[in-house]
């Protein structure tokens, strides 16, 4: 089997397709065309067909795609057909809001704990998700073999916190902190919410 690197924009679009397909299925729509799928995410139908053709044969020419089948295939391609344990670092307002967001669980991400250094927060919970100290989190990350983390800490703590995560075996970080994080050894996605305003 030939392995190839999928361009990041394609992966982002697959995620959008998955959301649209979920909505279509909820509305009871059994088939969708590449034109309809493209319109729903704001791109050309040719891009939809090209993206999907990277992964095999989907749909029937002139008919479209079976919504459930395509959704299931895209979820499998994105790794959303299994549960991924994640830890949120920072139990402030942003970290707590991210941990409580139901969309993560719907997409196969299980927020197992929040981590904080504030003694007043440690031992509490956010909608049933425990807030742990670093010592407790270190054990949990290693025991549960957690490979992904969400970072929501102040700017001055970002680099040291990220390095601590790497040392614990974390392989992917979704960084909501106000600093662009670059680490050669792990996958990092920086999210700047102010860009959208």
Coordinates of C-alpha atoms in Angstrom, one line a residue:
X1 CA 0.0 0.0 0.0
X2 CA 1.4 3.4 -1.0
X3 CA 1.5 5.9 1.9
X4 CA 1.2 9.6 1.2
X5 CA 1.0 12.8 3.3
X6 CA -2.5 14.3 3.1
X7 CA -2.4 18.1 2.8
X8 CA -3.6 19.9 5.9
X9 CA -6.3 21.9 4.0
X10 CA -7.8 18.6 2.8
X11 CA -7.9 17.3 6.4
X12 CA -9.7 20.5 7.5
X13 CA -12.2 20.1 4.7
X14 CA -12.8 16.5 5.6
X15 CA -13.8 17.6 9.1
X16 CA -16.2 20.1 7.6
X17 CA -17.7 17.5 5.3
X18 CA -18.2 15.2 8.3
X19 CA -20.2 17.9 10.1
X20 CA -22.4 18.6 7.1
X21 CA -23.0 14.9 6.6
X22 CA -24.0 14.5 10.3
X23 CA -26.5 17.4 9.8
X24 CA -27.8 15.8 6.7
X25 CA -28.3 12.4 8.4
X26 CA -30.1 14.1 11.3
X27 CA -32.5 15.7 8.8
X28 CA -33.1 12.3 7.2
X29 CA -31.4 13.1 3.9
X30 CA -30.0 9.8 2.4
X31 CA -28.0 11.1 -0.6
X32 CA -25.9 14.2 -1.2
X33 CA -24.2 15.4 -4.3
X34 CA -20.7 16.9 -4.5
X35 CA -22.3 20.2 -5.5
X36 CA -24.6 20.2 -2.4
X37 CA -21.7 19.2 -0.1
X38 CA -19.4 21.9 -1.7
X39 CA -22.1 24.5 -1.3
X40 CA -22.6 23.6 2.3
X41 CA -19.0 24.2 3.1
X42 CA -18.4 27.0 0.7
X43 CA -16.1 25.4 -1.9
X44 CA -16.3 24.1 -5.4
X45 CA -17.7 20.6 -6.1
X46 CA -14.5 19.7 -7.9
X47 CA -12.5 20.2 -4.7
X48 CA -14.9 17.9 -2.9
X49 CA -14.5 15.2 -5.5
X50 CA -10.7 15.6 -5.5
X51 CA -10.5 15.4 -1.7
X52 CA -12.6 12.3 -1.6
X53 CA -10.8 10.6 -4.5
X54 CA -7.5 10.7 -2.5
X55 CA -9.0 8.0 -0.3
X56 CA -10.8 5.7 -2.8
X57 CA -14.1 5.4 -4.6
X58 CA -17.0 7.1 -3.0
X59 CA -20.5 7.7 -4.4
X60 CA -22.1 7.0 -7.7
X61 CA -21.6 9.3 -10.7
X62 CA -24.7 11.3 -11.5
X63 CA -26.4 10.2 -8.2
X64 CA -24.2 11.4 -5.4
X65 CA -22.9 10.0 -2.1
X66 CA -24.8 7.9 0.5
X67 CA -24.7 10.3 3.4
X68 CA -24.3 7.7 6.2
X69 CA -21.7 5.7 4.3
X70 CA -19.6 8.7 3.4
X71 CA -19.9 10.1 6.9
X72 CA -18.7 6.8 8.4
X73 CA -15.8 6.6 5.9
X74 CA -14.7 10.2 6.7
X75 CA -15.0 9.6 10.4
X76 CA -12.7 6.6 10.0
X77 CA -10.2 8.5 8.0
X78 CA -10.1 11.3 10.6
X79 CA -9.8 8.8 13.5
X80 CA -13.2 9.8 14.8
X81 CA -14.5 6.2 14.9
X82 CA -12.7 5.6 18.2
X83 CA -12.3 7.5 21.5
X84 CA -9.1 9.5 22.1
X85 CA -8.4 10.5 25.7
X86 CA -7.3 14.1 26.1
X87 CA -6.1 16.2 29.0
X88 CA -6.8 20.0 29.2
X89 CA -4.0 22.0 30.8
X90 CA -5.3 25.1 32.6
X91 CA -8.6 25.1 34.5
X92 CA -9.3 28.8 34.1
X93 CA -12.3 30.1 32.2
X94 CA -11.1 29.1 28.8
X95 CA -9.8 25.6 29.9
X96 CA -13.0 24.9 31.8
X97 CA -15.1 26.0 28.8
X98 CA -13.2 23.8 26.4
X99 CA -13.4 20.8 28.8
X100 CA -17.1 21.3 29.1
X101 CA -17.7 21.6 25.3
X102 CA -19.8 18.6 24.2
X103 CA -18.5 18.7 20.7
X104 CA -15.3 17.1 21.7
X105 CA -17.0 14.0 23.0
X106 CA -19.3 13.9 19.9
X107 CA -16.2 13.7 17.7
X108 CA -14.5 11.0 19.7
X109 CA -12.4 13.0 22.1
X110 CA -12.8 12.1 25.8
X111 CA -11.6 14.9 28.1
X112 CA -10.3 12.8 31.0
X113 CA -9.1 15.6 33.3
X114 CA -8.1 19.2 33.6
X115 CA -4.7 20.1 35.1
X116 CA -3.9 23.2 37.1
X117 CA -1.4 24.6 39.6
X118 CA -4.0 26.6 41.6
X119 CA -4.6 24.7 44.9
X120 CA -8.1 26.2 45.0
X121 CA -9.0 24.4 41.8
X122 CA -7.3 21.1 42.3
X123 CA -9.7 18.5 43.6
X124 CA -12.7 20.2 42.2
X125 CA -14.4 19.3 38.9
X126 CA -15.8 20.9 35.8
X127 CA -19.1 19.2 34.8
X128 CA -17.8 15.9 36.3
X129 CA -14.3 16.2 34.9
X130 CA -11.7 16.3 37.7
X131 CA -9.1 19.0 38.1
X132 CA -5.8 17.4 39.0
X133 CA -2.4 18.6 40.2
X134 CA 0.6 18.0 37.9
X135 CA 1.7 15.0 40.0
X136 CA -1.7 13.4 39.7
X137 CA -1.8 14.2 36.0
X138 CA 1.6 12.8 35.3
X139 CA 0.5 9.4 36.6
X140 CA -2.8 9.5 34.8
X141 CA -1.2 10.5 31.4
X142 CA 1.2 7.7 31.7
X143 CA -1.3 5.1 32.9
X144 CA -3.9 5.9 30.3
X145 CA -1.3 6.5 27.6
X146 CA -2.8 9.9 26.7
X147 CA -1.2 11.3 23.6
X148 CA -3.1 14.6 23.1
X149 CA -3.5 17.7 25.2
X150 CA -5.3 21.0 25.0
X151 CA -3.2 24.0 26.3
X152 CA -5.0 26.9 27.9
X153 CA -2.4 28.5 30.1
X154 CA -1.0 32.1 30.5
X155 CA 1.6 33.2 28.0
X156 CA 4.5 33.0 30.4
X157 CA 3.8 29.3 31.1
X158 CA 3.3 28.0 27.6
X159 CA 6.8 26.8 26.7
X160 CA 7.6 25.1 30.0
X161 CA 4.2 23.5 30.1
X162 CA 4.4 22.3 26.5
X163 CA 7.9 20.8 27.2
X164 CA 6.5 19.0 30.3
X165 CA 3.8 17.5 28.1
X166 CA 6.3 16.4 25.5
X167 CA 8.4 14.8 28.3
X168 CA 5.3 12.9 29.4
X169 CA 4.8 11.4 25.9
X170 CA 2.2 13.8 24.5
X171 CA 2.3 13.7 20.7
X172 CA -0.3 16.4 19.8
X173 CA -1.1 19.8 21.3
X174 CA -4.1 22.0 20.6
X175 CA -2.8 25.4 21.8
X176 CA -5.3 28.0 22.8
X177 CA -2.7 30.0 24.7
X178 CA -1.7 33.5 23.5
X179 CA 1.7 32.4 22.3
X180 CA 2.5 30.6 19.0
X181 CA 4.0 27.4 20.1
X182 CA 6.5 25.5 17.9
X183 CA 7.8 22.1 18.9
X184 CA 9.7 20.0 16.4
X185 CA 8.9 16.7 18.1
X186 CA 5.1 16.9 18.4
X187 CA 2.1 18.0 16.3
X188 CA 0.9 21.5 17.3
X189 CA -2.2 23.4 16.2
X190 CA -2.2 27.0 17.4
X191 CA -5.6 28.5 17.8
X192 CA -5.9 32.3 18.1
X193 CA -9.6 33.1 18.8
X194 CA -8.9 36.9 18.3
X195 CA -8.3 36.3 14.6
X196 CA -12.0 35.8 14.0
X197 CA -13.0 39.2 15.4

